[in-house]
Coordinates of C-alpha atoms and ligand atoms in Angstrom, one line a residue:
X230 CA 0.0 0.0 0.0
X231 CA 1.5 3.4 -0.9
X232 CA 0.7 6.9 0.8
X233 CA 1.7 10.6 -0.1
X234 CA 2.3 13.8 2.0
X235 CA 3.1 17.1 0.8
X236 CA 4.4 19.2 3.2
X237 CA 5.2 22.9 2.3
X238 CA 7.5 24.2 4.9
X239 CA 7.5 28.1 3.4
X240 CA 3.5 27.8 4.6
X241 CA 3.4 28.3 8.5
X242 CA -0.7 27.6 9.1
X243 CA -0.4 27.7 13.0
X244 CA 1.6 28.0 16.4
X245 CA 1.3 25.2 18.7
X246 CA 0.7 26.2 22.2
X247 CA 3.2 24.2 24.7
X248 CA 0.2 24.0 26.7
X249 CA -1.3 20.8 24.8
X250 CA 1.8 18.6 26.5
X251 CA 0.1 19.0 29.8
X252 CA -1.4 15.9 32.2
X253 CA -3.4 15.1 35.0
X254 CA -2.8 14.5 38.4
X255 CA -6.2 13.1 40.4
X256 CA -6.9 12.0 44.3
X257 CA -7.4 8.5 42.6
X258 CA -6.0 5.3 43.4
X259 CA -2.5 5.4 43.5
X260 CA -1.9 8.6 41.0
X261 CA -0.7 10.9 43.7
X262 CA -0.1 8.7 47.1
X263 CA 2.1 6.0 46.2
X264 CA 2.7 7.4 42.7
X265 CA 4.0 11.4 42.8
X266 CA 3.9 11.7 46.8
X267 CA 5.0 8.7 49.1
X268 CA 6.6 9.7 52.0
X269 CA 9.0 7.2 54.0
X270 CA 9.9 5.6 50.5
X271 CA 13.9 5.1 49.9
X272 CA 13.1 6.8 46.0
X273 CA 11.7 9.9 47.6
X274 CA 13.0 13.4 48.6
X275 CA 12.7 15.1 52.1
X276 CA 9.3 16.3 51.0
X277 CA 8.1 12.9 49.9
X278 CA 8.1 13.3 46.3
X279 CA 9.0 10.2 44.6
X280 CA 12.1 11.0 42.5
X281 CA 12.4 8.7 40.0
X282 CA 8.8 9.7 39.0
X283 CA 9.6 13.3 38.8
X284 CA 12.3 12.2 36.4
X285 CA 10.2 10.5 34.2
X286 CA 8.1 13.5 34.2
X287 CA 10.1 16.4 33.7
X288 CA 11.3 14.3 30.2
X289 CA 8.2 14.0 29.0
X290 CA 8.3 18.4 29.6
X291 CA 4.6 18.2 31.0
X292 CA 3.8 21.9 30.1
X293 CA 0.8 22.3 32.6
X294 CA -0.8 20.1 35.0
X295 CA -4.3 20.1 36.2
X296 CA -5.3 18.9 39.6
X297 CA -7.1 17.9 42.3
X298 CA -9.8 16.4 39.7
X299 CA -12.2 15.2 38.1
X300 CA -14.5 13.5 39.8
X301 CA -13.2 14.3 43.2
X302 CA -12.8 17.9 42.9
X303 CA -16.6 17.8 43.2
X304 CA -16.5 17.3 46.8
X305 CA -13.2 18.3 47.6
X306 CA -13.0 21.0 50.4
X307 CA -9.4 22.5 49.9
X308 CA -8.7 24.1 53.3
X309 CA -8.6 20.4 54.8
X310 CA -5.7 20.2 52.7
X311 CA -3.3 23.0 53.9
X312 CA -1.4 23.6 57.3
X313 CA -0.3 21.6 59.5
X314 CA -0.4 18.1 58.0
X315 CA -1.3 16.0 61.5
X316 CA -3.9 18.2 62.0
X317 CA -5.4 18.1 58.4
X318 CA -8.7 15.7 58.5
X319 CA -9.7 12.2 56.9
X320 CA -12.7 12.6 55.1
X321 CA -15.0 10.7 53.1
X322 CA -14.2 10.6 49.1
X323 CA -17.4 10.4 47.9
X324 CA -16.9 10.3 44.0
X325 CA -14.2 7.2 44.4
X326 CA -15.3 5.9 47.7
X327 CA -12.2 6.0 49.2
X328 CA -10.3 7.7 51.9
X329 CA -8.6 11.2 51.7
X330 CA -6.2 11.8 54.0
X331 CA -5.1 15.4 53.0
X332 CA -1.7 15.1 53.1
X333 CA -1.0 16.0 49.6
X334 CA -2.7 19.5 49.2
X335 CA -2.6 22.8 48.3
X336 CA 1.1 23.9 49.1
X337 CA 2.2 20.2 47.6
X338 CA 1.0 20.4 44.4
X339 CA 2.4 23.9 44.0
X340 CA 5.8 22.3 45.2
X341 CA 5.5 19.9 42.7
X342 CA 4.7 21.8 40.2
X343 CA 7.6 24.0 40.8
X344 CA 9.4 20.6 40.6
X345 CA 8.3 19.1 37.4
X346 CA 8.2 22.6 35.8
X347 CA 4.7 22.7 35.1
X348 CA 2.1 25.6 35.1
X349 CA -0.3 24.7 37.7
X350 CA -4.0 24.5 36.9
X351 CA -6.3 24.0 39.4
X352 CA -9.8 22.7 39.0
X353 CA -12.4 24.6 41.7
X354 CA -15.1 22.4 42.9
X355 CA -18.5 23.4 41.7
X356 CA -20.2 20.4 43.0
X357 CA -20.6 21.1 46.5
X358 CA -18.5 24.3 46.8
X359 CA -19.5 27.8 47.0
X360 CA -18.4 30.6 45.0
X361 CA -16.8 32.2 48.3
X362 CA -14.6 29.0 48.6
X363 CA -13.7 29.2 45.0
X364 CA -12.5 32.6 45.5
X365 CA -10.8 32.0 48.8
X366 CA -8.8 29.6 47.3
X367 CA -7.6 31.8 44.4
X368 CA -7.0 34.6 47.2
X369 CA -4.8 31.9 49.1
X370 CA -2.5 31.4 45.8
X371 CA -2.4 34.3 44.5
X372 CA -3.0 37.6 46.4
X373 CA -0.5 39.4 48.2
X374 CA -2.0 42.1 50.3
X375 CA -3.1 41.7 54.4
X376 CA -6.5 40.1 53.5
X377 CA -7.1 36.6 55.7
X378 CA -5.8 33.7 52.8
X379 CA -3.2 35.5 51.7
X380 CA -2.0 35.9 55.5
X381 CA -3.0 31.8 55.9
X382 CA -0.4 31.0 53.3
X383 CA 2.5 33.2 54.8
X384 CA 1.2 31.4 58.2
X385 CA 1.6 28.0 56.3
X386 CA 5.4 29.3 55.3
X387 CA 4.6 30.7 51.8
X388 CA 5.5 34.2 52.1
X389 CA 5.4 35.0 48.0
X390 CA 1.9 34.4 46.2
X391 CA 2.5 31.5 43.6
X392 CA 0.4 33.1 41.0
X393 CA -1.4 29.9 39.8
X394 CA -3.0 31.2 36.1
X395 CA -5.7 28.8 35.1
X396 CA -8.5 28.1 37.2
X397 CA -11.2 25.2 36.2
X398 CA -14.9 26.3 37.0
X399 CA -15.6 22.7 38.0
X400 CA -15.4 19.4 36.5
X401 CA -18.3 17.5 34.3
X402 CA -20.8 18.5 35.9
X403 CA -23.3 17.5 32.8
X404 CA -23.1 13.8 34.4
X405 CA -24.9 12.4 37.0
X406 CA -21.9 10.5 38.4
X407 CA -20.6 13.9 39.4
X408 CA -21.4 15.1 42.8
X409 CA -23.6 18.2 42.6
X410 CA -24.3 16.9 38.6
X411 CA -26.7 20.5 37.4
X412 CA -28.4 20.7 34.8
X413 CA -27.1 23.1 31.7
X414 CA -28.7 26.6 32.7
X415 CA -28.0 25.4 36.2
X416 CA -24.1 25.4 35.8
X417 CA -24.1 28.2 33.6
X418 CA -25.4 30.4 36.1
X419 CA -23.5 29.1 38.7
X420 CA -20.2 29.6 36.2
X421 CA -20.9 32.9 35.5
X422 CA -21.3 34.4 39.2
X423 CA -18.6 32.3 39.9
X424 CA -16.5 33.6 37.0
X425 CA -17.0 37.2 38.1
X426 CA -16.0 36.7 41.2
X427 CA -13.0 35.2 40.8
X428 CA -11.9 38.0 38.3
X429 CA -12.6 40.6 40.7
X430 CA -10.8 38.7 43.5
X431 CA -7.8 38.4 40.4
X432 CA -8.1 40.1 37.7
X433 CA -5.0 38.0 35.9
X434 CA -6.6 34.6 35.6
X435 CA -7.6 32.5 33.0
X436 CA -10.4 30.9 33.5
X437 CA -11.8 27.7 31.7
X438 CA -15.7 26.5 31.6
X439 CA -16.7 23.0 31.9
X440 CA -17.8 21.8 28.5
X441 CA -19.5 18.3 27.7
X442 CA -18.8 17.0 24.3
X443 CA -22.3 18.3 23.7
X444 CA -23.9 20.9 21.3
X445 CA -26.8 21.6 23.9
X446 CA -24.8 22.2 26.7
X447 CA -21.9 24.0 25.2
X448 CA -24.0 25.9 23.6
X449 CA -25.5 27.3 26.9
X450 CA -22.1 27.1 28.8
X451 CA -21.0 29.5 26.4
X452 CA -24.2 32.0 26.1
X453 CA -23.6 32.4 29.8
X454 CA -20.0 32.5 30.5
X455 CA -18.5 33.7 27.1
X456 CA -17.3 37.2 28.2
X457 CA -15.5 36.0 31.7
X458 CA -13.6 32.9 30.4
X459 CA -10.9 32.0 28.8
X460 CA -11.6 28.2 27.4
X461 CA -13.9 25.7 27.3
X462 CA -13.5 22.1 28.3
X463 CA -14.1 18.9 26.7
X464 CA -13.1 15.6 27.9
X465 CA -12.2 12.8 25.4
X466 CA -11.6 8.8 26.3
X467 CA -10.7 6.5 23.8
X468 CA -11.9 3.0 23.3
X469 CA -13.4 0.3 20.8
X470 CA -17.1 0.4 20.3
X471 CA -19.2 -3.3 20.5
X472 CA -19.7 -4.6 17.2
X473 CA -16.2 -3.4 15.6
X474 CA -13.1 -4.5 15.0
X475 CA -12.0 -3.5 18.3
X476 CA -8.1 -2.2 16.5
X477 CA -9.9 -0.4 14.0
X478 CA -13.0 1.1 16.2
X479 CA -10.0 2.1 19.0
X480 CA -8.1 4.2 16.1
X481 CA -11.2 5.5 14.6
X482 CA -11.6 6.8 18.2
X483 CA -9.8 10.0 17.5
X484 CA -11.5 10.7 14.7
X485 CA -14.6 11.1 16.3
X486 CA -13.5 13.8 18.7
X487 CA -12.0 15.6 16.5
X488 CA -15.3 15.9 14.3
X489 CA -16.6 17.2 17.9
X490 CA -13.5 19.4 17.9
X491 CA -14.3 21.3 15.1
X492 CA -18.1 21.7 16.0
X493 CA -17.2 23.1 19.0
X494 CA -14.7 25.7 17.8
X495 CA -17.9 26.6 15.7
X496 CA -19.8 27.0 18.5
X497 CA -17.1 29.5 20.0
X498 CA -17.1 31.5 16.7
X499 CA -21.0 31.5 16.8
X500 CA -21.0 33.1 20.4
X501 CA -17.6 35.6 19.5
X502 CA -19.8 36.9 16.9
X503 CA -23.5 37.0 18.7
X504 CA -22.0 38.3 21.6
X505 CA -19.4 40.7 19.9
X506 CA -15.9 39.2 21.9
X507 CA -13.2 40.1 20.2
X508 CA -10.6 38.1 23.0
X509 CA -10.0 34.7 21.9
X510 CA -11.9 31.8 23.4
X511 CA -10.0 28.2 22.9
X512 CA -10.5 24.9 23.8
X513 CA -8.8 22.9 26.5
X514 CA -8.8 19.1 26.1
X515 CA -7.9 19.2 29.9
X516 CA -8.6 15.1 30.2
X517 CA -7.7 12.7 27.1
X518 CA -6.5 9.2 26.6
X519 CA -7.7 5.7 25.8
X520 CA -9.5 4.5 28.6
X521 CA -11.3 1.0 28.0
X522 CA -10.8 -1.8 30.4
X523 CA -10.4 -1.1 33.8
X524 CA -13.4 0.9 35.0
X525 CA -13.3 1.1 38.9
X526 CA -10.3 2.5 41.2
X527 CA -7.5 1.4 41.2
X528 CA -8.1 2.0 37.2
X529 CA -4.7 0.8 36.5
X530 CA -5.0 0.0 32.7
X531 CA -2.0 -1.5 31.4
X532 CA -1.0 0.0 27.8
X533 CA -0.4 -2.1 24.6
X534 CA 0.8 -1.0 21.1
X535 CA -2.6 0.1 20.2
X536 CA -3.5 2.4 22.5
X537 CA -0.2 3.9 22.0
X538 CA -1.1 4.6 18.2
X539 CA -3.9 5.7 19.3
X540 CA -2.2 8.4 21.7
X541 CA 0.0 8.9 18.9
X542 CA -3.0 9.6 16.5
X543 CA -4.8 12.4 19.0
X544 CA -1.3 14.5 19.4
X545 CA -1.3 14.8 15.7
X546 CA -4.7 15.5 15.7
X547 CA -4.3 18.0 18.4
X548 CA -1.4 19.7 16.9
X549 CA -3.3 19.9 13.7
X550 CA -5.9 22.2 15.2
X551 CA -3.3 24.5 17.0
X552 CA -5.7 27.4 15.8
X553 CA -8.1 26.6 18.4
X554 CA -6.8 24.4 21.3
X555 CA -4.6 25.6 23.8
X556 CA -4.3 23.3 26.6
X557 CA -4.6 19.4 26.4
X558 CA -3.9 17.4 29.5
X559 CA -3.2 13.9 29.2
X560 CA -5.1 11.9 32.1
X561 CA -3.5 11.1 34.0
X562 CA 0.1 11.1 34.9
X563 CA 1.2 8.3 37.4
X564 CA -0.7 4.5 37.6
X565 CA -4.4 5.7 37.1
X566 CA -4.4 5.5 33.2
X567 CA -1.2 6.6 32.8
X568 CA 2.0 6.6 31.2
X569 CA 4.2 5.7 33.8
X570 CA 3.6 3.0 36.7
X571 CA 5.0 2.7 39.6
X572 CA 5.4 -0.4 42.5
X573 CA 7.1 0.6 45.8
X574 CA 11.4 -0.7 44.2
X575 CA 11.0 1.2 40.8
X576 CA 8.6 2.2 37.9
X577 CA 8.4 1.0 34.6
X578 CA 7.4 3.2 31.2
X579 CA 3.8 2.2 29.3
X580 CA 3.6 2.2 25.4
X581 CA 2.2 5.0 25.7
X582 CA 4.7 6.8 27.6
X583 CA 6.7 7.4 24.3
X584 CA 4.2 9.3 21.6
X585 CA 3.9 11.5 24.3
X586 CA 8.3 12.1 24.6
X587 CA 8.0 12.1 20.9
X588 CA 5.6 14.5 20.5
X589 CA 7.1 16.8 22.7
X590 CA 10.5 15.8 22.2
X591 CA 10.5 15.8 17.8
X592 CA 8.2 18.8 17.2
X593 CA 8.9 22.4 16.0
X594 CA 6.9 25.2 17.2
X595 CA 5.1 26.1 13.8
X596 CA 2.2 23.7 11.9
X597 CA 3.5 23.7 8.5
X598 CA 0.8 22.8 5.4
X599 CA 0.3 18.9 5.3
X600 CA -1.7 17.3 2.9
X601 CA -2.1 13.6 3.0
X602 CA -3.8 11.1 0.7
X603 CA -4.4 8.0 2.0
X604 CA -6.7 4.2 1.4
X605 CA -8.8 4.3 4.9
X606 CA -11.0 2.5 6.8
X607 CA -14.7 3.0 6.9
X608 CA -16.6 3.0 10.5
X609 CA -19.7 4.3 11.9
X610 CA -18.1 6.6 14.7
X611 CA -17.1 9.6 12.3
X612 CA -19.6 11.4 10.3
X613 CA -17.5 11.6 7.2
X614 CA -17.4 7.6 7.2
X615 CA -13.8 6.8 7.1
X616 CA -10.4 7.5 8.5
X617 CA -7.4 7.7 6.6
X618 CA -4.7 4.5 7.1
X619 CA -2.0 7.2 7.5
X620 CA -2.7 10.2 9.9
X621 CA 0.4 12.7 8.9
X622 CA 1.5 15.7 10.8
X623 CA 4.1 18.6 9.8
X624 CA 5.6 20.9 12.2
X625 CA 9.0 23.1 11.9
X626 CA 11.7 24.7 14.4
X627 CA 13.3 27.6 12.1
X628 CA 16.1 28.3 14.7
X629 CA 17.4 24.9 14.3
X630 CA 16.1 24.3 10.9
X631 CA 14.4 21.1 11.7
X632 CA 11.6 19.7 10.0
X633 CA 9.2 17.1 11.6
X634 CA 7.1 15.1 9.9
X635 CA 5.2 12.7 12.3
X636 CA 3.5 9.3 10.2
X637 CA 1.4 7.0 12.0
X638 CA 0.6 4.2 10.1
X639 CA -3.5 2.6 11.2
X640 CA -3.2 -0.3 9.1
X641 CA -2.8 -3.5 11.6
X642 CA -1.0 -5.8 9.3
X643 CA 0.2 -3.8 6.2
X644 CA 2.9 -1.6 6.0
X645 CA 2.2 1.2 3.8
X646 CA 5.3 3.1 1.5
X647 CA 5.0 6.5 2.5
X648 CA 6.5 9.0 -0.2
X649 CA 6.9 12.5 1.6
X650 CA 6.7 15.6 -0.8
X651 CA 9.1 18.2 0.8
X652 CA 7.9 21.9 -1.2
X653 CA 10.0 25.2 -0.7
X654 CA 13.2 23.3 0.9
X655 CA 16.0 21.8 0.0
X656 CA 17.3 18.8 2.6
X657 CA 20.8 19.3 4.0
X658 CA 21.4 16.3 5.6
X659 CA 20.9 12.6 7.0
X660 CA 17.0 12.3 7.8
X661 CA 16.5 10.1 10.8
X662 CA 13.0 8.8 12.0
X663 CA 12.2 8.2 15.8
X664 CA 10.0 5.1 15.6
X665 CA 8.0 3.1 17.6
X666 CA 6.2 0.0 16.2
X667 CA 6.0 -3.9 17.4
X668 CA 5.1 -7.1 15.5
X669 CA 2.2 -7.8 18.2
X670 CA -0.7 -5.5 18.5
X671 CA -1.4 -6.4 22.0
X672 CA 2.3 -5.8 23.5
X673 CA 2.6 -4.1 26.1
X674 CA 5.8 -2.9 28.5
X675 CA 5.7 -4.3 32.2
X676 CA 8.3 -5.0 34.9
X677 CA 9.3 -8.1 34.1
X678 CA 9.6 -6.6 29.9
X679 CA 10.0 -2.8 30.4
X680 CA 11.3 -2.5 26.9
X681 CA 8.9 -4.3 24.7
X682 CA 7.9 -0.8 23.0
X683 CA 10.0 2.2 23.1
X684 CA 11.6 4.8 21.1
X685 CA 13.8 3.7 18.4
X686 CA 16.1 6.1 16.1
X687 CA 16.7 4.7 12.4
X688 CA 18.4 6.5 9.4
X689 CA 15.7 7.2 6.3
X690 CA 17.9 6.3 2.9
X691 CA 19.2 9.3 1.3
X692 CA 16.1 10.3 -0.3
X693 CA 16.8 10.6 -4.9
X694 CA 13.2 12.7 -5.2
X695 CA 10.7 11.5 -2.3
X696 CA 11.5 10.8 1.2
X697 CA 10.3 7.5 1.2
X698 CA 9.2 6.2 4.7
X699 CA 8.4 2.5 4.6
X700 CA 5.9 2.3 7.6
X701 CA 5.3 -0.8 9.4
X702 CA 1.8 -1.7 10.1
X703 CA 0.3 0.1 13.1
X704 CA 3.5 2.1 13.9
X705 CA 4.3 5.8 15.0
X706 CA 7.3 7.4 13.6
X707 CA 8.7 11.4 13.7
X708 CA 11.0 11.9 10.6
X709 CA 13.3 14.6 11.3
X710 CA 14.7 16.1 8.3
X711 CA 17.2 18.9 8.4
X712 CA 16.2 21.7 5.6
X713 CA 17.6 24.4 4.2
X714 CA 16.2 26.6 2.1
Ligands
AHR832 O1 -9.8 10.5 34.8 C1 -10.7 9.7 35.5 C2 -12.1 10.4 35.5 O2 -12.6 10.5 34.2 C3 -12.1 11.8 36.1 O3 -12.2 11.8 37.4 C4 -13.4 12.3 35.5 O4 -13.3 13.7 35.3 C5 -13.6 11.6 34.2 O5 -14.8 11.0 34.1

C-alpha cells in the first residue's frame, strides 16, 4: 500500500501552544499517594516526592498540569488540605469511595509543580463548593495584600503568592456521576457568578468553563460565561465500540473527537460573533486518553501497542488544530491511566509513555501545510465515514532548521510506503525517523519486559526525489529532516 504527503514548509498555518503537552494528576488510586507523593519511600526526597517519577516527568516536559480532579474535585474541600499536615482531616471521598487523608494538598501540588516545571492548573469544585470557597482559594495562591488567605499562606510558610494562572470552573458536571451533577442553565449560572468573582478577586486569571462534548450544553455554557472565560472544556476517552473490530473502532476513536472538535470551535465562533468578543476563546482538552478496560479504582489500565497509536494519533490531531486548542492534559500522569507505573522498588514506562516524549520531544513550534492522501477505513463513529490508514503531521523549528514530519501508520497488518513531498526546501542532511512500532498488536511494556515498545532512532535512505518512509503496520514514527532553504 502506498501513501503521499506534501508538506510545504514556506506555509506556516499555526503556532502550537506548549500547553497541549500537559497531564493530570487526580486523588485517585495510587496517581498521587504512592505514585507522585510517598513519604517514608527510599526513592523519595525530604518532602516525599517520589524522585524517580519526577524524572520521568520532567522528560516528557509536562507543560501544565491540572489537579485535584475530576470526579473528586466535586466534593473536595481545599482548606482540609493546607497547614499543618497532623492536624489536616480524613474525610470521606465520595466520587471514588475512598479515603482522603489530605496530606497532599494545596502547598504540595504547587511544590511539585515547581518541581516538574509545570504551570499549575487547578480545577475549583462546583459540586458542592460555594463561589466564596472558590474565590478564597484563588485569594490563598495568588493575592499578596493583608486580606485573611493571603495571610494563611504566609502562616503556612509561603510568604510569596504563587500566582497559579488557570483556574477550572468545575469538572463534568453535565453527568450524573458527578457530585452536585446541574443541569445546563443550572451550571451556567453558577459559572458565571462564579467567573466574576474570581476575576474581581484576580483580575489576571484565566479561566476555563466545563464543556460536555455536547452541542446543547456547550452551547449554553458559552451563552452564559463567554465574556468572563478564557476556554472551554471537553473531555475525550478512547476506546473500541461493540460490534467493531476492536483495533480499527479504537483508532477511529480520534477521529470522532476531532469531528466534535471542530463543532465546538464553531460554537465558540458563533458566540464571539453574537455576543461581539473580540478576546479569543479556545478549547482545552484538559482530560484525554484511551481508557477502556479497567473501569473502577485502582483503574490501572496496562498499555499495549494500540492504545499507543492511538495516543500517537490524537497528538497529531491536536497539533493539527493548534488554531483553536490551547491546553490538552493527558489523564493522567502516574498509575491511574497513565504513562508511567509505579510499585514501591521502581517504575516501569507504558507504550504510551513514548508518543507522548516524541511529540514533545520531535516537534517544531510552527504547523506547517500537510496534505495527506491515504486508502482508509470505513466506521460508523465519524460522520465523514472513514479514516485515513495514514494520519500525517508537519511541524517546523526555524532556529534549528528542523523539519518534523510525524506518520502514524493505522493499518494493523500492512505496511504502507509512504513518499513525503518536501515543497520550498532543499534537505541538508541525514534524515532520521524516531520510531516506535511492534510485530504484536497487543504488546505491552511491564516490569518483568520494560522494553517491549519504546523509542527507536533509524536513518531514512538518502532520499533521490521523495522521502520514502516505509511504515510498518500500526507504527508511530517522527522523521526529522534537516532543511535548508
Ligand atoms: O480520569 C478519570 C475520571 O474520568 C475523572 O475523574 C473524570 O473527570 C472523568 O470522568
Amino acid at each position: 500500500m502506498r501513501a503521499t504527503v506534501r508538506v510545504d514548509v514556506e506555509r506556516v498555518v499555526g503556532t502550537i501552544d506548549p500547553k497541549i503537552y500537559g497531564n493530570f494528576a487526580e486523588h485517585l488510586g495510587r496517581c498521587i499517594y504512592g505514585g507522585i507523593y510517598d513519604p517514608g519511600s527510599p526513592l523519595s526526597d525530604e518532602r516525599g516526592f517520589r524522585t524517580d517519577v519526577a524524572e520521568m516527568v520532567r522528560r516528557l516536559r509536562v507543560s501544565i498540569l491540572r489537579w485535584p480532579g475530576g470526579n473528586f474535585v466535586s466534593g473536595y474541600h481545599w482548606l482540609d488540605g493546607v497547614g499543618p499536615r497532623e492536624s489536616r482531616p480524613h474525610r470521606h471521598d465520595l466520587a471514588w469511595h475512598a479515603i482522603e487523608t489530605n496530606q497532599f494538598g494545596t502547598d504540595e501540588f504547587l511544590e511539585y509543580c515547581h518541581l516538574i516545571g509545570a504551570a499549575p492548573y487547578i480545577c475549583l469544585n462546583l459540586g458542592t463548593g460555594t463561589i466564596d470557597e472558590a474565590a478564597a482559594w484563588v485569594a490563598y495562591c495568588n493575592c499578596d495584600d493583608s486580606t485573611y488567605y493571603a495571610q494563611l499562606r504566609r502562616k503556612n510558610g509561603h510568604p510569596e503568592p504563587y500566582r497559579v494562572m488557570y483556574w477550572g470552573l468545575g469538572n463534568e458536571l453535565y453527568g450524573d456521576w458527578q457530585i452536585g451533577h446541574k443541569t445546563a442553565e443550572e451550571y451556567a449560572r453558577l459559572a458565571e457568578e462564579t467567573a466574576k468573582v474570581l476575576r474581581w478577586t484576580d483580575p489576571s486569571i484565566r479561566l476555563v468553563a466545563c464543556g460536555a462534548q455536547r452541542v446543547d450544553w456547550d452551547w449554553e455554557v458559552l451563552r452564559r460565561t463567554a465574556r468572563h472565560v478564557d476556554f472551554i472544556s471537553a473531555h475525550f476517552y478512547f476506546g473500541p465500540q461493540p460490534g467493531e473490530d476492536a483495533t480499527l473502532s479504537l483508532l477511529a476513536a480520534p477521529y470522532a473527537a476531532g469531528e466534535y472538535l471542530d463543532i465546538l470551535a464553531g460554537l465558540i465562533s458563533g458566540i464571539r460573533r453574537e455576543q461581539k468578543i473580540e478576546r479569543e476563546i479556545a478549547i482545552a482538552v484538559d482530560e484525554w486518553n484511551c481508557w477502556y478496560r479497567q473501569r473502577r479504582p485502582p483503574l490501572e489500565e496496562q498499555y499495549n501497542l494500540v492504545d499507543a497509536i492511538c495516543v500517537a494519533t490524537f497528538l497529531n490531531l491536536l497539533r493539527r488544530r493548534a488554531g483553536t486548542i490551547k491546553i490538552a492534559n493527558l489523564a493522567q500522569l502516574v498509575n491511574v491511566i497513565a504513562p508511567i507505573f509505579t510499585r514501591p522498588d521502581g517504575l516501569f514506562l507504558q507504550t504510551i509513555y513514548w508518543p507522548l516524549l516524541a511529540a514533545v520531544r520531535y516537534s517544531g513550534p510552527f504547523l506547517v501545510r500537510c496534505d495527506t492522501e491515504s486508502d482508509g477505513f470505513t466506521t460508523s463513529r465519524v460522520v465523514a465515514g472513514s479514516v485515513p490508514y495514514v494520519d500525517a503531521l508537519a511541524t517546523l523549528d526555524p532556529d534549528t532548521r528542523k523539519l518534523y514530519v510525524s506518520v502514524v501508520n493505522l493499518h494493523p497488518r500492512e505496511g504502507i510506503d509512504v513518499a513525503v513531498r518536501i515543497h520550498e526546501a532543499r534537505i541538508r542532511g541525514q534524515i532520521q525517523a524516531h520510531v516506535m512500532t511492534a510485530d504484536r498488536p497487543d504488546l505491552a511494556n511491564s516490569f518483568e519486559n520494560p522494553d517491549a515498545i519504546r523509542l527507536m532512532l533509524r536513518n531514512v535512505p538518502e532520499p533521490k526525489d521523495d522521502v520514502v518512509w516505509e511504515a510498518p503496520p500500526l507504527s508511530a514514527a517522527v522523521l526529522e529532516v534537516p532543511v535548508g532553504r
